[in-house]
Short mmCIF file of N, CA and C and ligand atoms in Angstrom, two decimals:
data_model
loop_
_atom_site.label_atom_id
_atom_site.label_comp_id
_atom_site.label_asym_id
_atom_site.label_seq_id
_atom_site.Cartn_x
_atom_site.Cartn_y
_atom_site.Cartn_z
N MET X 931 58.82 78.16 -37.32
CA MET X 931 57.79 78.85 -38.08
C MET X 931 56.46 78.09 -37.97
N LYS X 932 55.39 78.85 -37.75
CA LYS X 932 54.08 78.22 -37.62
C LYS X 932 53.28 78.42 -38.90
N SER X 933 52.77 77.32 -39.46
CA SER X 933 52.02 77.41 -40.71
C SER X 933 50.65 76.79 -40.56
N ILE X 934 49.74 77.27 -41.40
CA ILE X 934 48.41 76.68 -41.43
C ILE X 934 47.89 76.65 -42.86
N VAL X 935 47.16 75.58 -43.17
CA VAL X 935 46.46 75.52 -44.46
C VAL X 935 44.98 75.68 -44.14
N VAL X 936 44.41 76.75 -44.62
CA VAL X 936 43.00 77.02 -44.36
C VAL X 936 42.26 76.96 -45.69
N TYR X 937 41.14 76.23 -45.71
CA TYR X 937 40.53 75.95 -47.01
C TYR X 937 39.05 75.63 -46.86
N TYR X 938 38.39 75.71 -48.01
CA TYR X 938 37.02 75.21 -48.11
C TYR X 938 37.03 74.14 -49.20
N SER X 939 36.24 73.10 -49.00
CA SER X 939 36.12 72.07 -50.04
C SER X 939 34.70 71.54 -50.00
N PHE X 940 34.04 71.54 -51.14
CA PHE X 940 32.69 71.00 -51.20
C PHE X 940 32.70 69.52 -51.55
N GLU X 941 33.58 69.15 -52.50
CA GLU X 941 33.54 67.77 -52.98
C GLU X 941 34.85 66.99 -52.79
N GLY X 942 35.77 67.56 -52.02
CA GLY X 942 36.94 66.77 -51.61
C GLY X 942 38.25 67.06 -52.31
N ASN X 943 38.22 67.74 -53.46
CA ASN X 943 39.47 67.99 -54.19
C ASN X 943 40.40 68.92 -53.40
N THR X 944 39.86 70.02 -52.95
CA THR X 944 40.66 70.99 -52.20
C THR X 944 41.11 70.37 -50.88
N ASN X 945 40.26 69.53 -50.33
CA ASN X 945 40.61 68.82 -49.09
C ASN X 945 41.83 67.93 -49.30
N LEU X 946 41.84 67.20 -50.41
CA LEU X 946 42.98 66.31 -50.71
C LEU X 946 44.28 67.11 -50.75
N ILE X 947 44.27 68.21 -51.52
CA ILE X 947 45.49 68.99 -51.69
C ILE X 947 45.90 69.65 -50.36
N ALA X 948 44.92 70.14 -49.63
CA ALA X 948 45.22 70.79 -48.34
C ALA X 948 45.91 69.80 -47.40
N GLU X 949 45.41 68.57 -47.37
CA GLU X 949 46.00 67.56 -46.47
C GLU X 949 47.43 67.23 -46.88
N VAL X 950 47.65 67.11 -48.19
CA VAL X 950 49.00 66.79 -48.67
C VAL X 950 49.97 67.92 -48.29
N MET X 951 49.53 69.16 -48.51
CA MET X 951 50.41 70.30 -48.22
C MET X 951 50.71 70.40 -46.73
N ALA X 952 49.68 70.23 -45.91
CA ALA X 952 49.87 70.35 -44.46
C ALA X 952 50.85 69.29 -43.97
N GLU X 953 50.67 68.08 -44.48
CA GLU X 953 51.57 66.97 -44.10
C GLU X 953 53.01 67.28 -44.53
N ALA X 954 53.15 67.83 -45.73
CA ALA X 954 54.49 68.09 -46.28
C ALA X 954 55.28 69.09 -45.46
N ILE X 955 54.60 70.07 -44.89
CA ILE X 955 55.35 71.13 -44.18
C ILE X 955 55.02 71.20 -42.68
N GLY X 956 54.27 70.22 -42.20
CA GLY X 956 53.93 70.19 -40.77
C GLY X 956 53.03 71.35 -40.36
N ALA X 957 52.09 71.68 -41.23
CA ALA X 957 51.18 72.81 -40.95
C ALA X 957 49.90 72.32 -40.28
N ASP X 958 49.26 73.22 -39.56
CA ASP X 958 47.92 72.93 -39.04
C ASP X 958 46.94 72.97 -40.21
N LEU X 959 45.80 72.34 -40.01
CA LEU X 959 44.77 72.30 -41.06
C LEU X 959 43.49 72.90 -40.52
N LEU X 960 42.90 73.76 -41.29
CA LEU X 960 41.61 74.34 -40.88
C LEU X 960 40.65 74.28 -42.06
N ARG X 961 39.65 73.40 -41.94
CA ARG X 961 38.66 73.29 -43.00
C ARG X 961 37.46 74.17 -42.64
N LEU X 962 37.17 75.12 -43.48
CA LEU X 962 36.05 76.02 -43.23
C LEU X 962 34.75 75.32 -43.58
N LYS X 963 33.78 75.43 -42.67
CA LYS X 963 32.49 74.78 -42.93
C LYS X 963 31.38 75.81 -42.79
N PRO X 964 30.64 76.06 -43.87
CA PRO X 964 29.49 76.95 -43.75
C PRO X 964 28.43 76.30 -42.86
N LYS X 965 27.72 77.14 -42.10
CA LYS X 965 26.66 76.56 -41.24
C LYS X 965 25.59 75.90 -42.10
N LYS X 966 25.32 76.52 -43.28
CA LYS X 966 24.37 75.88 -44.21
C LYS X 966 25.12 75.47 -45.46
N GLU X 967 25.18 74.17 -45.71
CA GLU X 967 25.91 73.68 -46.88
C GLU X 967 24.91 73.34 -48.00
N ILE X 968 25.41 73.35 -49.24
CA ILE X 968 24.54 73.01 -50.37
C ILE X 968 24.02 71.59 -50.22
N LYS X 969 22.78 71.41 -50.54
CA LYS X 969 22.22 70.06 -50.44
C LYS X 969 22.47 69.29 -51.74
N SER X 970 22.38 69.98 -52.87
CA SER X 970 22.39 69.28 -54.15
C SER X 970 23.77 68.82 -54.58
N ARG X 971 23.85 67.60 -55.05
CA ARG X 971 25.09 67.10 -55.65
C ARG X 971 24.93 67.07 -57.17
N GLY X 972 23.74 67.32 -57.65
CA GLY X 972 23.49 67.30 -59.09
C GLY X 972 23.74 68.67 -59.69
N PHE X 973 23.06 68.94 -60.79
CA PHE X 973 23.29 70.21 -61.48
C PHE X 973 22.91 71.41 -60.62
N GLY X 974 21.96 71.18 -59.72
CA GLY X 974 21.50 72.27 -58.84
C GLY X 974 22.61 72.94 -58.06
N LYS X 975 23.69 72.20 -57.83
CA LYS X 975 24.80 72.78 -57.04
C LYS X 975 25.41 73.98 -57.77
N TYR X 976 25.43 73.91 -59.13
CA TYR X 976 26.02 75.01 -59.89
C TYR X 976 25.14 76.25 -59.78
N LEU X 977 23.83 76.03 -59.82
CA LEU X 977 22.90 77.16 -59.72
C LEU X 977 23.00 77.77 -58.32
N TRP X 978 22.99 76.92 -57.33
CA TRP X 978 23.03 77.39 -55.95
C TRP X 978 24.35 78.09 -55.66
N GLY X 979 25.45 77.40 -55.97
CA GLY X 979 26.78 77.95 -55.68
C GLY X 979 27.07 79.18 -56.53
N GLY X 980 26.71 79.09 -57.82
CA GLY X 980 26.96 80.21 -58.73
C GLY X 980 26.20 81.45 -58.27
N SER X 981 24.97 81.26 -57.83
CA SER X 981 24.18 82.43 -57.41
C SER X 981 24.76 83.02 -56.12
N GLN X 982 25.31 82.18 -55.28
CA GLN X 982 25.98 82.70 -54.06
C GLN X 982 27.13 83.63 -54.43
N VAL X 983 27.89 83.20 -55.44
CA VAL X 983 29.03 84.02 -55.87
C VAL X 983 28.52 85.33 -56.47
N VAL X 984 27.56 85.22 -57.39
CA VAL X 984 27.06 86.41 -58.08
C VAL X 984 26.47 87.40 -57.07
N MET X 985 25.82 86.87 -56.05
CA MET X 985 25.22 87.76 -55.05
C MET X 985 26.22 88.18 -53.96
N ASN X 986 27.48 87.78 -54.19
CA ASN X 986 28.54 88.19 -53.27
C ASN X 986 28.26 87.75 -51.82
N LYS X 987 27.71 86.55 -51.68
CA LYS X 987 27.33 86.04 -50.35
C LYS X 987 28.56 85.68 -49.53
N LYS X 988 28.43 85.92 -48.24
CA LYS X 988 29.49 85.51 -47.31
C LYS X 988 28.81 84.65 -46.24
N PRO X 989 28.68 83.36 -46.52
CA PRO X 989 27.94 82.48 -45.60
C PRO X 989 28.57 82.42 -44.22
N GLU X 990 27.70 82.29 -43.23
CA GLU X 990 28.22 82.19 -41.86
C GLU X 990 28.97 80.86 -41.71
N LEU X 991 30.14 80.91 -41.10
CA LEU X 991 30.95 79.70 -40.94
C LEU X 991 30.80 79.13 -39.54
N GLU X 992 30.97 77.82 -39.45
CA GLU X 992 31.04 77.21 -38.11
C GLU X 992 32.26 77.79 -37.40
N THR X 993 32.14 78.00 -36.10
CA THR X 993 33.25 78.64 -35.40
C THR X 993 34.47 77.72 -35.34
N PHE X 994 35.62 78.34 -35.33
CA PHE X 994 36.85 77.56 -35.22
C PHE X 994 37.75 78.24 -34.19
N LYS X 995 38.65 77.42 -33.63
CA LYS X 995 39.44 77.93 -32.50
C LYS X 995 40.75 78.58 -32.94
N GLN X 996 41.21 78.25 -34.14
CA GLN X 996 42.50 78.80 -34.57
C GLN X 996 42.40 80.31 -34.83
N ASP X 997 43.48 81.01 -34.48
CA ASP X 997 43.56 82.44 -34.77
C ASP X 997 44.68 82.63 -35.80
N LEU X 998 44.32 83.10 -36.98
CA LEU X 998 45.32 83.19 -38.05
C LEU X 998 46.46 84.14 -37.70
N GLN X 999 46.20 85.02 -36.75
CA GLN X 999 47.26 85.93 -36.29
C GLN X 999 48.45 85.17 -35.71
N ASP X 1000 48.20 83.97 -35.22
CA ASP X 1000 49.26 83.19 -34.58
C ASP X 1000 50.22 82.55 -35.58
N TYR X 1001 49.92 82.65 -36.87
CA TYR X 1001 50.70 81.92 -37.86
C TYR X 1001 51.61 82.82 -38.68
N ASP X 1002 52.77 82.27 -39.06
CA ASP X 1002 53.71 83.02 -39.89
C ASP X 1002 53.39 82.82 -41.37
N LEU X 1003 52.91 81.62 -41.71
CA LEU X 1003 52.57 81.32 -43.11
C LEU X 1003 51.14 80.78 -43.16
N ILE X 1004 50.35 81.38 -44.04
CA ILE X 1004 48.96 80.96 -44.20
C ILE X 1004 48.74 80.56 -45.65
N ILE X 1005 48.42 79.30 -45.87
CA ILE X 1005 48.10 78.84 -47.23
C ILE X 1005 46.59 78.75 -47.33
N ILE X 1006 46.04 79.42 -48.33
CA ILE X 1006 44.59 79.46 -48.50
C ILE X 1006 44.21 78.64 -49.74
N GLY X 1007 43.28 77.70 -49.56
CA GLY X 1007 42.86 76.85 -50.68
C GLY X 1007 41.37 76.98 -50.95
N THR X 1008 41.03 77.04 -52.22
CA THR X 1008 39.61 77.18 -52.58
C THR X 1008 39.28 76.44 -53.87
N PRO X 1009 38.08 75.89 -53.95
CA PRO X 1009 37.62 75.45 -55.27
C PRO X 1009 37.26 76.70 -56.08
N VAL X 1010 37.35 76.61 -57.40
CA VAL X 1010 36.89 77.71 -58.25
C VAL X 1010 35.38 77.58 -58.41
N TRP X 1011 34.70 78.64 -58.08
CA TRP X 1011 33.24 78.69 -58.28
C TRP X 1011 32.94 79.91 -59.13
N ALA X 1012 32.26 79.68 -60.22
CA ALA X 1012 31.89 80.79 -61.12
C ALA X 1012 33.09 81.70 -61.37
N TRP X 1013 34.20 81.08 -61.73
CA TRP X 1013 35.44 81.77 -62.16
C TRP X 1013 36.11 82.60 -61.07
N THR X 1014 35.80 82.29 -59.83
CA THR X 1014 36.47 83.01 -58.73
C THR X 1014 36.54 82.11 -57.50
N TYR X 1015 36.93 82.68 -56.35
CA TYR X 1015 37.03 81.87 -55.14
C TYR X 1015 35.64 81.64 -54.53
N ALA X 1016 35.53 80.58 -53.74
CA ALA X 1016 34.22 80.18 -53.21
C ALA X 1016 33.79 81.09 -52.05
N PRO X 1017 32.50 81.27 -51.88
CA PRO X 1017 31.97 82.18 -50.85
C PRO X 1017 32.51 81.96 -49.42
N PRO X 1018 32.74 80.73 -48.96
CA PRO X 1018 33.27 80.61 -47.59
C PRO X 1018 34.64 81.29 -47.42
N ILE X 1019 35.39 81.40 -48.52
CA ILE X 1019 36.68 82.09 -48.45
C ILE X 1019 36.42 83.60 -48.32
N ALA X 1020 35.37 84.07 -48.99
CA ALA X 1020 34.99 85.48 -48.83
C ALA X 1020 34.62 85.75 -47.37
N SER X 1021 33.93 84.80 -46.74
CA SER X 1021 33.56 84.95 -45.32
C SER X 1021 34.82 85.05 -44.45
N LEU X 1022 35.77 84.18 -44.75
CA LEU X 1022 37.03 84.18 -43.97
C LEU X 1022 37.74 85.53 -44.12
N LEU X 1023 37.88 85.97 -45.37
CA LEU X 1023 38.68 87.18 -45.62
C LEU X 1023 38.01 88.44 -45.09
N GLU X 1024 36.71 88.36 -44.92
CA GLU X 1024 36.00 89.51 -44.36
C GLU X 1024 36.39 89.71 -42.88
N LYS X 1025 36.62 88.60 -42.19
CA LYS X 1025 36.90 88.66 -40.75
C LYS X 1025 38.39 88.67 -40.41
N ALA X 1026 39.18 87.86 -41.15
CA ALA X 1026 40.59 87.69 -40.78
C ALA X 1026 41.42 88.90 -41.21
N ASN X 1027 42.37 89.25 -40.38
CA ASN X 1027 43.29 90.32 -40.75
C ASN X 1027 44.63 89.69 -41.14
N LEU X 1028 44.91 89.68 -42.43
CA LEU X 1028 46.13 89.03 -42.90
C LEU X 1028 47.17 90.05 -43.36
N LYS X 1029 47.04 91.25 -42.85
CA LYS X 1029 47.97 92.31 -43.22
C LYS X 1029 49.41 91.89 -42.88
N ASN X 1030 50.29 92.06 -43.85
CA ASN X 1030 51.73 91.74 -43.71
C ASN X 1030 52.02 90.26 -43.46
N LYS X 1031 51.02 89.42 -43.60
CA LYS X 1031 51.25 87.98 -43.41
C LYS X 1031 51.79 87.37 -44.71
N SER X 1032 52.60 86.32 -44.58
CA SER X 1032 53.03 85.55 -45.75
C SER X 1032 51.91 84.59 -46.13
N VAL X 1033 51.51 84.67 -47.38
CA VAL X 1033 50.34 83.89 -47.81
C VAL X 1033 50.66 83.15 -49.12
N GLY X 1034 50.22 81.88 -49.19
CA GLY X 1034 50.27 81.11 -50.44
C GLY X 1034 48.84 80.78 -50.84
N LEU X 1035 48.60 80.72 -52.15
CA LEU X 1035 47.23 80.49 -52.63
C LEU X 1035 47.17 79.26 -53.52
N PHE X 1036 46.14 78.43 -53.33
CA PHE X 1036 45.94 77.36 -54.30
C PHE X 1036 44.46 77.17 -54.58
N SER X 1037 44.19 76.65 -55.79
CA SER X 1037 42.80 76.40 -56.13
C SER X 1037 42.67 75.08 -56.87
N CYS X 1038 41.48 74.50 -56.78
CA CYS X 1038 41.12 73.31 -57.55
C CYS X 1038 39.96 73.71 -58.45
N HIS X 1039 39.93 73.14 -59.64
CA HIS X 1039 38.95 73.62 -60.64
C HIS X 1039 38.68 72.57 -61.70
N GLY X 1040 37.75 72.93 -62.58
CA GLY X 1040 37.40 72.03 -63.67
C GLY X 1040 37.91 72.54 -65.01
N GLY X 1041 38.87 73.43 -65.00
CA GLY X 1041 39.48 73.86 -66.26
C GLY X 1041 39.36 75.34 -66.56
N GLN X 1042 38.59 76.05 -65.76
CA GLN X 1042 38.44 77.49 -66.03
C GLN X 1042 38.60 78.25 -64.72
N ILE X 1043 39.81 78.71 -64.49
CA ILE X 1043 40.02 79.36 -63.18
C ILE X 1043 39.62 80.83 -63.19
N GLY X 1044 39.43 81.39 -64.37
CA GLY X 1044 38.93 82.77 -64.46
C GLY X 1044 39.77 83.74 -63.66
N LYS X 1045 39.13 84.50 -62.77
CA LYS X 1045 39.84 85.54 -62.02
C LYS X 1045 40.13 85.12 -60.59
N THR X 1046 40.12 83.83 -60.33
CA THR X 1046 40.28 83.36 -58.95
C THR X 1046 41.47 84.01 -58.23
N PHE X 1047 42.64 83.90 -58.83
CA PHE X 1047 43.83 84.43 -58.15
C PHE X 1047 43.88 85.96 -58.21
N ILE X 1048 43.43 86.50 -59.33
CA ILE X 1048 43.41 87.97 -59.45
C ILE X 1048 42.53 88.54 -58.33
N ASN X 1049 41.36 87.96 -58.15
CA ASN X 1049 40.44 88.47 -57.12
C ASN X 1049 40.98 88.23 -55.71
N LEU X 1050 41.59 87.07 -55.51
CA LEU X 1050 42.15 86.81 -54.18
C LEU X 1050 43.26 87.81 -53.86
N LYS X 1051 44.09 88.07 -54.85
CA LYS X 1051 45.22 88.97 -54.61
C LYS X 1051 44.76 90.41 -54.39
N LYS X 1052 43.67 90.76 -55.08
CA LYS X 1052 43.09 92.08 -54.86
C LYS X 1052 42.62 92.20 -53.41
N ARG X 1053 41.95 91.14 -52.97
CA ARG X 1053 41.39 91.11 -51.61
C ARG X 1053 42.49 91.10 -50.55
N LEU X 1054 43.67 90.56 -50.96
CA LEU X 1054 44.78 90.40 -50.01
C LEU X 1054 45.93 91.36 -50.35
N ALA X 1055 45.57 92.54 -50.79
CA ALA X 1055 46.58 93.50 -51.26
C ALA X 1055 47.60 93.86 -50.18
N ASP X 1056 47.22 93.73 -48.91
CA ASP X 1056 48.12 94.08 -47.81
C ASP X 1056 49.00 92.91 -47.36
N SER X 1057 48.78 91.75 -47.95
CA SER X 1057 49.54 90.56 -47.54
C SER X 1057 50.74 90.38 -48.46
N ASN X 1058 51.64 89.52 -48.00
CA ASN X 1058 52.82 89.21 -48.79
C ASN X 1058 52.56 87.88 -49.51
N ILE X 1059 52.11 87.96 -50.75
CA ILE X 1059 51.73 86.73 -51.47
C ILE X 1059 52.99 86.05 -52.01
N LEU X 1060 53.23 84.82 -51.54
CA LEU X 1060 54.47 84.13 -51.90
C LEU X 1060 54.34 83.27 -53.16
N GLY X 1061 53.12 82.95 -53.55
CA GLY X 1061 52.95 82.14 -54.74
C GLY X 1061 51.53 81.63 -54.87
N GLU X 1062 51.26 81.07 -56.04
CA GLU X 1062 49.91 80.52 -56.29
C GLU X 1062 50.06 79.29 -57.18
N ILE X 1063 49.12 78.37 -57.04
CA ILE X 1063 49.17 77.15 -57.86
C ILE X 1063 47.76 76.61 -58.01
N ASP X 1064 47.50 75.97 -59.16
CA ASP X 1064 46.15 75.42 -59.35
C ASP X 1064 46.22 73.95 -59.73
N PHE X 1065 45.13 73.26 -59.45
CA PHE X 1065 45.02 71.82 -59.68
C PHE X 1065 43.72 71.51 -60.40
N PHE X 1066 43.85 70.75 -61.49
CA PHE X 1066 42.68 70.36 -62.26
C PHE X 1066 42.10 69.06 -61.69
N GLU X 1067 40.97 69.16 -61.03
CA GLU X 1067 40.26 68.01 -60.46
C GLU X 1067 41.20 66.91 -59.95
N PRO X 1068 42.00 67.20 -58.92
CA PRO X 1068 43.05 66.26 -58.51
C PRO X 1068 42.56 64.92 -57.98
N LEU X 1069 41.30 64.86 -57.52
CA LEU X 1069 40.82 63.56 -57.02
C LEU X 1069 40.70 62.55 -58.15
N SER X 1070 40.35 63.04 -59.34
CA SER X 1070 40.08 62.12 -60.44
C SER X 1070 41.08 62.21 -61.59
N ASN X 1071 42.05 63.14 -61.50
CA ASN X 1071 43.02 63.31 -62.60
C ASN X 1071 44.45 63.23 -62.11
N TYR X 1072 45.15 62.18 -62.48
CA TYR X 1072 46.57 62.08 -62.13
C TYR X 1072 46.82 62.45 -60.66
N GLN X 1073 46.12 61.75 -59.78
CA GLN X 1073 46.19 62.12 -58.37
C GLN X 1073 47.62 62.05 -57.81
N THR X 1074 48.37 61.05 -58.27
CA THR X 1074 49.74 60.92 -57.75
C THR X 1074 50.58 62.13 -58.13
N LEU X 1075 50.43 62.55 -59.39
CA LEU X 1075 51.18 63.73 -59.84
C LEU X 1075 50.74 64.98 -59.08
N ALA X 1076 49.44 65.08 -58.86
CA ALA X 1076 48.90 66.25 -58.15
C ALA X 1076 49.45 66.29 -56.73
N ARG X 1077 49.54 65.13 -56.10
CA ARG X 1077 50.10 65.07 -54.74
C ARG X 1077 51.55 65.54 -54.73
N GLU X 1078 52.32 65.05 -55.71
CA GLU X 1078 53.75 65.43 -55.78
C GLU X 1078 53.89 66.94 -55.99
N LYS X 1079 53.04 67.44 -56.90
CA LYS X 1079 53.09 68.88 -57.21
C LYS X 1079 52.74 69.71 -55.96
N ALA X 1080 51.74 69.25 -55.23
CA ALA X 1080 51.30 69.97 -54.03
C ALA X 1080 52.39 69.97 -52.96
N GLU X 1081 53.01 68.80 -52.81
CA GLU X 1081 54.05 68.65 -51.78
C GLU X 1081 55.23 69.57 -52.08
N LYS X 1082 55.65 69.56 -53.33
CA LYS X 1082 56.82 70.36 -53.73
C LYS X 1082 56.51 71.84 -53.58
N TRP X 1083 55.34 72.24 -54.03
CA TRP X 1083 54.98 73.67 -53.95
C TRP X 1083 54.91 74.14 -52.50
N ALA X 1084 54.31 73.33 -51.65
CA ALA X 1084 54.17 73.73 -50.24
C ALA X 1084 55.56 73.89 -49.60
N LYS X 1085 56.47 73.00 -49.94
CA LYS X 1085 57.82 73.09 -49.38
C LYS X 1085 58.53 74.34 -49.89
N ASP X 1086 58.35 74.64 -51.18
CA ASP X 1086 58.96 75.86 -51.75
C ASP X 1086 58.43 77.10 -51.04
N ILE X 1087 57.12 77.13 -50.84
CA ILE X 1087 56.49 78.30 -50.22
C ILE X 1087 56.96 78.45 -48.77
N ALA X 1088 57.06 77.31 -48.08
CA ALA X 1088 57.53 77.36 -46.69
C ALA X 1088 58.97 77.88 -46.66
N GLY X 1089 59.77 77.48 -47.64
CA GLY X 1089 61.15 77.96 -47.74
C GLY X 1089 61.18 79.47 -47.95
N LYS X 1090 60.30 79.95 -48.82
CA LYS X 1090 60.25 81.40 -49.09
C LYS X 1090 59.82 82.16 -47.85
N ALA X 1091 58.93 81.57 -47.07
CA ALA X 1091 58.40 82.25 -45.89
C ALA X 1091 59.50 82.45 -44.84
N ILE X 1092 60.46 81.52 -44.83
CA ILE X 1092 61.56 81.61 -43.85
C ILE X 1092 62.58 82.69 -44.25
N GLU X 1093 62.74 82.87 -45.57
CA GLU X 1093 63.77 83.81 -46.08
C GLU X 1093 63.65 85.20 -45.49
C1 LIG Z 1190 28.99 75.97 -57.69
C2 LIG Z 1190 30.18 75.49 -58.48
C3 LIG Z 1190 30.74 76.35 -59.44
C4 LIG Z 1190 31.88 75.94 -60.16
N1 LIG Z 1190 32.44 76.83 -61.06
C5 LIG Z 1190 33.59 76.47 -61.71
C6 LIG Z 1190 34.26 77.39 -62.58
O1 LIG Z 1190 33.85 78.54 -62.79
N2 LIG Z 1190 35.39 76.99 -63.20
C7 LIG Z 1190 35.92 75.72 -63.03
O2 LIG Z 1190 36.94 75.41 -63.60
N3 LIG Z 1190 35.32 74.83 -62.19
C8 LIG Z 1190 34.17 75.18 -61.52
N4 LIG Z 1190 33.58 74.28 -60.65
C9 LIG Z 1190 34.22 72.97 -60.44
C10 LIG Z 1190 35.09 72.95 -59.17
O3 LIG Z 1190 35.93 74.10 -59.10
C11 LIG Z 1190 35.99 71.73 -59.16
O4 LIG Z 1190 35.22 70.57 -59.30
C12 LIG Z 1190 36.86 71.65 -57.90
O5 LIG Z 1190 37.81 70.64 -58.05
C13 LIG Z 1190 35.97 71.35 -56.70
O6 LIG Z 1190 36.74 71.40 -55.51
P1 LIG Z 1190 36.19 70.65 -54.19
O7 LIG Z 1190 36.09 69.19 -54.56
O8 LIG Z 1190 37.23 70.90 -53.17
O9 LIG Z 1190 34.87 71.23 -53.84
C14 LIG Z 1190 32.43 74.66 -59.94
C15 LIG Z 1190 31.84 73.80 -58.99
C16 LIG Z 1190 30.73 74.21 -58.27
C17 LIG Z 1190 30.11 73.28 -57.26
#
């Protein structure tokens, strides 16, 4: 079975979890990179990122060579932005055809996940969603536990994908 973890991460939390999951199940890793990234690390990032979400922006991504069609299991990871998934994930889902694919979802957040999974599942109505899991700021909160949780979940999802 071929698996991939595809994700966006602005500040490293989603990256941490994506790497742990990929390592746990021997999946490929694909980090989505917008051609134009936010400059601000201060409060301005919330205004910039939040307005991208509100305006339903789908930023252009740097090209990547992987074709999601080649994979049996696709795990999608996103930080929560303005109570939903981040715009680069919207860019991905606009182009990728994940119809009938086995998909797992994870998010990293600061305590308010809002409609992140509801919106993702709406967008992926044609896919076979195997599960979802969220992580509260895993870089700075109980990182060891977060790693264990990520590893176990990824293995469970990979098991379900084989069934
Ligand atoms: C533009 C922006 C909007 C955010 N909105 C939310 C939110 O609505 N709810 C929440 O819990 N955290 C929110 N956060 C916090 C991030 O989801 C959280 O820090 C996450 O761990 C970041 O993942 P990353 O390090 O992979 O970028 C926001 C962060 C940014 C930059």
